[in-house]
Amino acid sequence: MTIKGYTQCILALILVFLLSGNCKKGEKTIDAIKIEAQDVNLEEERYRPNFHFTPRANWMNDPNGMFYLNGIYHLYFQYYPNGNVWGPMHWGHATSKDLFHWSEQPIALYPDELGFIFSGSAVVDNNNSSGLGKDGIAPVVAFFTYHDMNGEKEGRMDYQSQAMAFSLDEGMTWTKYEENPVIPNPGIKDYRDPKVIWDENNDKWIMSLAAGNKIMFYSSKNLMDWNFESEFGEGVGAQGGVWECPDLFPLQVNNSGEPKWVLLVSINPGGPNGGSATQYFIGDFDGQDFVPDEDFLIQLEKEKAVWLDYGRDNYAGVTWSNIPESDGRKIGIGWMSNWDYARDVPTYTWRSAMTIPRELRLHKEEGKYCVRSRPVKEFYDFVEKEVEWRSIGLNEFNAVFDKNLNLNSTHLELALKDLKAYTYDLSFYNQQGDSLTIGLDNTQNQFYIDKTASGKVDFSEKFAPAKSVYKLNKSVDDIRIQIVLDKTSVEVFVNDGAIVFTELFFPNALLDRCSLISDHTSFNMAYVKLQELKFQN
Ligand code: FRU
């Protein structure tokens, strides 16, 4: 064989080798897809919650446009139907009769030449003040922000404006108002998330709008022509990020009947335990100005900001409109994630869930206002099994709980009394070594959730860098804790929802054991109730 022949032969061998390598690579790719498909199944099984709303597929963030009508709760949401990360925003839609079983409906609002469809609200225009009703049908009117991507790219300030759409079939299909935007941008960069309510004291509609680090209030008689009334927020409360998704509504103080107004304001970043979170203000509103309450301002001076939820995973929460007076509840729901890592969580076919719907109530104790949250009462309609203990010792508790338990759709209530200067750690865990701890440290005066070892945590360094903490003023003698567990989330309501923590976690296997660890071995838990819930699909 000549040198040329040798060279050709070697080249041919290299080619065959490379091709066979490619071929193997090809097979590997197929394997990889297969593995992904299995992962998808695992993800479904292990991670998709049982009773929290999730979109069937793709990306979701804020709850939007919630209203109640004729027995149906409507929930719209920021939705990107073509991918599992944030993208051109639509309004997805889901309906429910009981706030827990949701049916996903066709997409309600699509982006158009004016922009993406950002967050907003909806009201039922019962008196047809807008004139958009027809044949005696009261229109449902939605308000949203148009986000003009091109304007943003061009570096303009005025790329967000407020727009309107209406529905004559109870929220199933929508017509965008021809003369949108109803409120053009006055030159403010972050100018979004209109939340409209009917102010019955002043006989007009009020819109709260996030504008940079403040909230602007507008009023209207017909939902179309809006007058600027006032603004609130300069230098008040948490200011570590942009203010978003406001919600202003009246609420009577539970124990005295005193009429007050609550203003919810989401902020990103700047939350108490990192990333995005929701703060609130208590005050009075006369149809024009929101004036924070004197006592509340004293509270703010001490606390800097007052938070609806101290966990990392409750954001952009707002309340339902048109709840009948006979019901009278203020029901809210939040996006159960955090902008710090929402795009990175280890679910691929769908991303994000909502919190459970919660009733918000206002309390005032020792001069301090507090918005308390609790699971809506419908939650308890799904209790299938329940076991209760009174005055149960630590060993007895652990003997019952420290073994195979079904913690997948679970509500656990604990009342601890006569506590001392110790740490009380309630851990949920599995045999793979994943654990989630809800703790009271009566030596350092703090309540916390520790998910640093809860399973998959390293998909984002911001997911579980440390415990989520609530600082107590002093050590506590007794505490009541309610815990809602749903595979990949925990919602903790302390002392009737005065302190709330919502946290996501992604264990490698379902958590199925629970134990209470404390050096205070002689105390008895005053009350323990374990409820298993069942939600049919
Ligand atoms: C809050 C938010 C809103 C905005 C929407 C966009 O999470 O940033 O201010 O309207 O998300 O999807």
XYZ file of C-alpha atoms and ligand atoms in Angstrom:
549
model
C 0.000 0.000 0.000
C 1.330 3.439 -0.870
C 1.597 6.230 1.655
C -1.371 7.820 -0.059
C -3.259 4.540 0.315
C -2.377 4.372 4.030
C -3.451 7.964 4.537
C -6.770 7.306 2.791
C -7.314 4.199 4.874
C -6.603 6.016 8.131
C -8.888 8.891 7.119
C -11.634 6.383 6.299
C -11.166 4.720 9.697
C -11.347 8.096 11.424
C -14.538 8.862 9.493
C -16.124 5.522 10.445
C -15.101 6.138 14.056
C -16.551 9.633 14.012
C -19.738 8.465 12.328
C -20.200 5.615 14.752
C -19.511 8.100 17.525
C -22.165 10.371 16.091
C -24.481 7.451 15.851
C -23.940 6.648 19.502
C -24.423 10.301 20.281
C -27.693 10.108 18.388
C -28.798 7.133 20.454
C -27.761 8.923 23.591
C -29.897 11.872 22.638
C -32.854 9.522 22.267
C -32.039 8.031 25.678
C -31.793 11.479 27.096
C -35.236 12.309 25.745
C -36.563 9.082 27.210
C -35.072 9.952 30.557
C -36.602 13.375 30.335
C -39.961 11.807 29.612
C -39.604 9.715 32.741
C -38.594 12.804 34.622
C -41.709 14.470 33.403
C -43.770 11.642 34.886
C -41.842 11.816 38.105
C -42.280 15.539 38.148
C -46.022 15.129 37.755
C -46.215 12.525 40.448
C -43.870 14.095 42.889
C -44.166 17.796 42.334
C -47.543 18.805 40.951
C -49.637 19.826 43.944
C -52.934 18.114 44.740
C -54.987 21.132 45.675
C -53.118 24.237 44.617
C -53.929 25.677 41.231
C -51.282 25.028 38.570
C -51.613 25.586 34.832
C -51.787 22.340 32.826
C -48.619 23.390 31.022
C -46.132 26.225 30.780
C -45.427 29.396 32.662
C -47.663 31.219 35.127
C -47.104 34.157 37.465
C -49.471 36.643 39.191
C -53.148 35.989 39.848
C -55.249 38.496 37.900
C -58.813 39.682 37.445
C -60.449 37.520 40.098
C -64.197 37.897 40.506
C -67.106 35.790 41.701
C -70.336 35.485 39.759
C -73.310 33.133 39.873
C -71.625 30.457 41.929
C -68.330 30.531 40.048
C -64.972 31.867 41.214
C -62.904 33.158 38.309
C -59.139 33.232 38.448
C -57.110 34.726 35.613
C -53.344 34.651 35.667
C -50.214 35.915 33.964
C -49.557 33.198 31.456
C -47.054 32.383 28.736
C -48.558 29.477 26.788
C -45.488 28.806 24.630
C -42.787 28.168 27.173
C -41.871 27.367 30.741
C -40.232 30.700 31.463
C -41.715 34.206 31.442
C -42.546 35.465 27.938
C -45.180 37.527 26.094
C -47.905 37.732 28.700
C -51.465 36.561 28.196
C -54.244 36.165 30.735
C -54.888 32.476 31.351
C -58.209 31.597 32.950
C -59.552 29.005 35.381
C -62.914 28.594 37.100
C -64.007 26.855 40.266
C -67.121 26.317 42.315
C -65.283 25.580 45.540
C -61.941 27.457 45.275
C -60.004 24.165 45.169
C -61.055 22.265 42.057
C -60.115 24.456 39.136
C -60.979 23.925 35.465
C -58.626 25.621 33.106
C -60.484 27.596 30.438
C -59.350 28.957 27.083
C -56.914 31.859 27.249
C -58.849 35.045 28.038
C -56.604 37.811 26.697
C -53.855 37.662 24.060
C -51.118 40.220 23.536
C -51.658 42.535 20.548
C -49.994 45.449 18.782
C -50.300 47.609 21.924
C -48.282 45.139 23.950
C -48.231 42.217 26.350
C -51.129 41.824 28.784
C -49.750 42.489 32.259
C -51.477 42.121 35.615
C -54.779 43.678 36.573
C -58.255 43.115 37.944
C -61.905 42.659 37.009
C -65.191 43.947 38.400
C -68.802 43.074 37.720
C -70.466 46.290 36.576
C -73.820 45.408 38.131
C -75.438 48.795 37.402
C -73.981 49.007 33.921
C -72.219 52.255 34.768
C -69.975 51.680 31.769
C -72.890 51.265 29.367
C -71.116 48.196 27.994
C -73.915 45.872 29.151
C -76.413 44.592 26.635
C -79.929 43.175 26.887
C -79.877 43.453 30.670
C -76.580 41.576 30.970
C -74.182 43.231 33.402
C -70.750 43.421 31.814
C -67.668 42.107 33.572
C -64.963 44.700 33.042
C -61.273 43.841 33.241
C -58.380 46.260 33.657
C -54.845 45.351 32.713
C -51.563 46.976 31.809
C -50.339 47.020 28.242
C -46.597 46.494 28.255
C -45.131 47.681 24.974
C -41.938 45.666 24.484
C -40.727 47.862 21.629
C -41.101 50.976 23.722
C -39.094 49.328 26.465
C -36.350 48.288 24.032
C -36.168 51.816 22.674
C -35.454 52.985 26.220
C -38.679 55.017 26.519
C -40.391 55.718 29.843
C -43.994 55.476 28.696
C -44.272 51.854 27.593
C -46.876 50.818 30.178
C -50.477 52.040 30.014
C -53.813 50.943 31.465
C -56.421 49.296 29.311
C -59.820 47.695 29.539
C -61.695 44.693 28.155
C -65.242 43.534 28.816
C -67.171 40.309 28.797
C -70.871 39.718 28.279
C -70.712 35.988 28.952
C -69.547 35.960 32.574
C -65.849 36.148 31.844
C -65.550 33.385 29.254
C -64.753 35.606 26.261
C -63.527 39.167 26.196
C -63.631 42.161 23.885
C -60.889 44.711 24.229
C -62.208 48.258 24.510
C -61.764 50.089 21.209
C -60.337 53.242 22.696
C -57.577 51.668 24.735
C -55.567 52.743 26.594
C -58.025 54.233 29.100
C -55.132 55.744 31.059
C -52.118 56.611 28.919
C -48.699 56.728 30.500
C -47.825 60.116 32.067
C -44.058 59.479 31.784
C -43.590 56.960 34.594
C -41.415 53.922 33.893
C -43.057 51.319 36.140
C -46.753 52.121 35.888
C -48.905 49.071 36.181
C -51.252 46.505 37.736
C -54.605 48.358 37.997
C -56.853 47.049 40.787
C -60.371 48.439 40.611
C -62.975 48.392 43.397
C -66.412 49.939 43.897
C -66.251 52.541 46.698
C -69.786 52.552 48.037
C -69.182 55.411 50.491
C -68.292 57.726 47.665
C -70.308 56.162 44.900
C -67.457 55.749 42.451
C -64.923 53.290 41.160
C -61.402 53.520 42.554
C -58.307 52.250 40.817
C -55.035 51.628 42.660
C -52.004 51.579 40.434
C -48.353 50.835 41.157
C -46.062 53.628 39.961
C -42.378 53.152 40.740
C -42.198 53.176 44.533
C -45.670 54.524 45.176
C -49.322 53.838 44.604
C -51.487 56.220 42.561
C -55.261 56.376 43.044
C -57.721 57.221 40.283
C -61.497 57.438 40.355
C -64.223 57.029 37.773
C -67.998 57.023 37.514
C -68.149 54.969 34.325
C -64.986 52.807 34.348
C -63.726 54.558 31.214
C -62.887 58.120 32.231
C -60.421 58.165 35.077
C -59.349 61.101 37.253
C -56.135 61.128 39.202
C -56.915 61.557 42.914
C -53.717 61.188 44.918
C -50.669 59.108 45.574
C -49.252 57.334 48.581
C -46.019 55.693 49.523
C -43.100 58.062 49.122
C -40.544 56.868 51.669
C -43.046 54.709 53.613
C -42.697 50.988 54.343
C -40.337 48.697 52.462
C -38.676 50.471 49.564
C -36.054 47.922 48.502
C -37.615 47.279 45.091
C -40.354 48.251 42.673
C -43.900 48.385 44.024
C -46.334 46.156 42.168
C -49.843 44.711 42.306
C -51.609 46.970 44.829
C -55.011 46.196 46.303
C -56.974 48.747 48.362
C -60.115 47.634 50.176
C -62.168 48.398 53.294
C -62.113 45.919 56.156
C -63.639 46.201 59.611
C -61.454 45.450 62.585
C -62.613 42.007 63.618
C -62.993 42.508 67.335
C -64.288 46.110 67.375
C -66.041 46.738 64.076
C -63.854 49.826 63.471
C -63.916 50.552 59.722
C -60.443 50.728 58.182
C -58.808 50.398 54.776
C -56.102 47.915 53.904
C -53.593 48.584 51.138
C -51.627 45.573 49.931
C -48.433 46.355 48.038
C -46.140 43.756 46.545
C -42.477 44.609 46.239
C -39.677 43.065 44.234
C -36.995 42.684 45.519
C -36.879 43.719 49.179
C -38.954 40.995 50.891
C -38.262 40.115 54.543
C -36.448 36.907 53.606
C -35.195 37.847 50.163
C -36.698 38.519 46.754
C -40.341 39.361 46.221
C -42.988 39.675 48.969
C -46.163 41.537 49.926
C -46.368 44.288 52.538
C -49.462 46.165 53.702
C -50.595 49.455 55.155
C -53.617 50.221 57.354
C -55.338 53.567 57.120
C -58.379 55.535 56.016
C -59.564 56.371 52.534
C -62.077 59.137 51.811
C -62.472 58.557 48.094
C -59.457 60.723 47.412
C -56.545 60.141 49.774
C -55.227 57.104 51.569
C -54.001 58.302 54.969
C -52.101 55.764 57.058
C -53.398 55.308 60.603
C -51.404 56.972 63.409
C -51.071 53.738 65.373
C -50.008 51.944 62.237
C -47.314 54.547 61.574
C -45.912 53.972 65.070
C -45.863 50.267 64.274
C -44.090 50.986 60.975
C -41.446 53.048 62.716
C -40.549 50.019 64.807
C -40.924 47.325 62.187
C -39.990 49.304 59.023
C -42.467 47.219 57.030
C -45.400 44.958 57.851
C -45.649 41.803 55.775
C -48.595 39.672 54.785
C -46.332 36.641 54.593
C -42.775 36.145 55.826
C -42.065 33.148 53.592
C -40.345 33.410 50.272
C -43.186 32.106 48.166
C -46.237 34.311 48.255
C -46.239 37.199 45.819
C -48.523 39.555 43.913
C -51.542 38.471 45.950
C -54.824 40.339 45.470
C -58.464 39.730 46.401
C -61.636 38.591 44.647
C -64.265 41.140 43.677
C -68.051 40.780 43.759
C -68.182 38.354 46.703
C -71.845 38.595 47.807
C -72.558 40.657 50.916
C -74.191 37.619 52.497
C -70.763 35.971 52.377
C -68.826 39.131 53.179
C -65.354 37.573 53.169
C -62.210 39.122 51.746
C -60.638 36.248 49.864
C -57.167 36.534 48.421
C -54.705 34.341 46.579
C -51.031 34.816 45.742
C -48.488 33.493 43.291
C -46.611 30.778 45.188
C -43.141 31.616 43.947
C -40.472 34.275 43.990
C -38.887 36.251 41.164
C -35.487 35.276 42.603
C -35.790 31.726 41.230
C -39.244 31.159 39.719
C -37.698 30.391 36.330
C -35.339 27.795 37.777
C -37.590 25.592 39.895
C -37.256 21.907 38.938
C -40.563 21.523 37.125
C -40.391 21.656 33.357
C -43.796 21.026 31.854
C -45.467 23.644 34.080
C -44.085 26.373 36.257
C -45.685 27.763 39.379
C -48.725 27.267 41.530
C -50.982 29.680 43.405
C -51.239 29.673 47.205
C -54.402 28.253 48.685
C -57.178 30.843 48.721
C -57.092 32.644 52.065
C -59.497 34.746 54.024
C -58.018 38.049 55.173
C -59.232 39.580 58.427
C -58.150 42.698 60.278
C -57.303 42.616 63.966
C -56.114 45.215 66.434
C -54.490 44.139 69.644
C -52.515 46.273 72.071
C -52.617 49.144 69.603
C -51.221 47.038 66.752
C -53.084 46.335 63.541
C -52.596 43.009 61.888
C -54.005 41.472 58.718
C -54.470 37.825 59.537
C -54.728 35.149 56.869
C -56.353 31.761 57.190
C -57.293 29.003 54.777
C -60.793 29.681 53.404
C -63.426 27.569 55.149
C -64.014 25.524 51.965
C -60.637 23.914 52.625
C -62.133 21.911 55.484
C -64.829 20.427 53.227
C -62.137 18.082 51.942
C -61.078 16.600 55.262
C -61.295 12.857 54.927
C -59.654 11.640 58.092
C -58.900 13.391 61.307
C -57.176 12.461 64.536
C -56.946 14.669 67.608
C -54.891 14.589 70.784
C -55.046 16.705 73.911
C -52.124 17.138 76.256
C -49.758 14.851 74.414
C -46.123 14.492 75.529
C -43.107 14.694 73.257
C -42.409 10.960 73.207
C -46.008 10.075 72.639
C -46.195 12.579 69.761
C -43.073 11.224 68.135
C -44.273 7.643 68.534
C -47.331 8.526 66.455
C -45.747 10.873 63.926
C -42.274 9.490 63.429
C -43.343 6.776 61.011
C -44.915 6.355 57.616
C -47.521 9.107 57.302
C -49.464 10.448 54.399
C -48.303 14.046 54.390
C -49.390 14.812 50.846
C -52.613 16.653 51.411
C -52.400 17.439 55.035
C -53.475 19.945 57.614
C -51.778 19.830 60.983
C -52.727 22.009 63.925
C -50.626 22.311 67.072
C -51.059 24.299 70.250
C -47.972 24.450 72.448
C -48.200 25.848 75.973
C -45.911 26.613 78.910
C -42.882 26.869 76.675
C -39.487 27.657 78.131
C -36.181 29.008 76.857
C -35.578 26.150 74.426
C -35.777 25.460 70.733
C -38.775 23.558 69.391
C -38.186 22.070 65.944
C -40.953 20.326 64.065
C -39.366 18.470 61.156
C -41.033 16.822 58.206
C -38.683 14.438 56.474
C -38.192 11.312 54.392
C -35.771 8.415 54.427
C -33.737 9.969 51.631
C -32.512 12.521 54.155
C -34.601 15.496 53.008
C -36.140 17.583 55.744
C -38.154 20.712 56.232
C -38.185 22.265 59.669
C -40.649 24.657 61.230
C -39.063 26.001 64.366
C -39.498 28.241 67.343
C -36.271 29.353 68.967
C -37.158 30.737 72.370
C -33.520 31.505 73.133
C -33.045 33.798 70.139
C -36.692 34.848 69.950
C -37.431 33.796 66.456
C -39.801 31.682 64.474
C -38.490 30.148 61.264
C -38.712 27.697 58.416
C -35.593 25.887 57.375
C -35.688 24.303 53.932
C -31.943 24.299 53.341
C -31.908 20.469 53.355
C -35.344 19.896 51.856
C -34.209 18.097 48.672
C -33.433 19.841 45.402
C -32.212 23.238 46.479
C -29.179 23.946 44.333
C -31.029 24.875 41.127
C -30.708 28.450 42.398
C -28.469 29.815 45.109
C -31.303 32.119 46.108
C -33.805 29.304 46.711
C -32.738 28.255 50.185
C -29.652 30.204 51.219
C -30.756 30.320 54.870
C -33.761 29.923 57.130
C -36.748 32.214 56.567
C -37.097 34.048 59.841
C -39.655 36.086 61.776
C -38.157 38.006 64.697
C -40.276 37.915 67.843
C -40.149 40.783 70.376
C -39.713 38.372 73.224
C -39.785 34.666 73.913
C -43.257 33.144 73.844
C -45.104 31.017 76.413
C -47.513 29.543 73.966
C -48.035 29.337 70.245
C -50.659 27.968 67.867
C -49.501 26.692 64.510
C -51.499 25.544 61.488
C -49.622 23.811 58.702
C -50.918 23.064 55.215
C -48.778 20.593 53.275
C -49.239 19.774 49.599
C -46.287 17.743 48.277
C -44.058 20.681 47.368
C -45.344 23.522 49.483
C -45.933 24.381 53.073
C -48.166 27.182 54.306
C -47.803 27.971 57.972
C -50.303 30.135 59.859
C -49.085 31.105 63.319
C -51.439 32.406 66.030
C -54.552 32.490 63.846
C -52.652 33.683 60.813
C -50.994 36.714 62.425
C -47.644 35.441 61.129
C -47.637 33.504 57.870
C -44.929 31.629 56.011
C -45.371 30.164 52.553
C -42.486 28.101 51.229
C -41.904 25.815 48.264
C -39.640 22.791 48.497
C -38.710 19.945 46.153
C -37.929 16.750 48.062
C -36.345 13.751 46.317
C -39.198 11.632 47.622
C -42.389 12.671 49.349
C -41.948 13.675 52.962
C -43.651 11.065 55.089
C -42.393 11.407 58.637
C -42.582 14.072 61.259
C -40.899 14.600 64.584
C -40.645 17.275 67.221
C -37.197 17.854 68.586
C -36.633 19.885 71.717
C -34.460 19.918 74.821
C -37.598 20.707 76.722
C -38.614 17.085 77.088
C -41.129 17.463 79.864
C -43.710 19.666 78.197
C -47.050 18.521 76.827
C -48.560 19.834 73.645
C -51.936 21.212 74.593
C -53.543 20.173 71.333
C -52.636 18.357 68.127
C -54.928 17.690 65.197
C -53.921 15.867 62.039
C -56.261 16.002 59.067
C -55.856 14.198 55.777
C -57.618 15.858 52.908
C -58.910 14.369 49.725
C -59.364 16.291 46.516
C -60.848 14.382 43.609
C -59.521 15.389 40.212
C -45.514 41.083 39.298
C -45.354 41.594 37.891
C -46.354 42.705 37.623
C -46.512 42.651 36.137
C -46.410 41.170 35.859
C -45.787 40.819 34.555
O -45.060 39.800 39.480
O -44.037 42.045 37.669
O -45.964 43.963 38.102
O -47.724 43.189 35.707
O -45.652 40.614 36.910
O -45.908 39.464 34.266
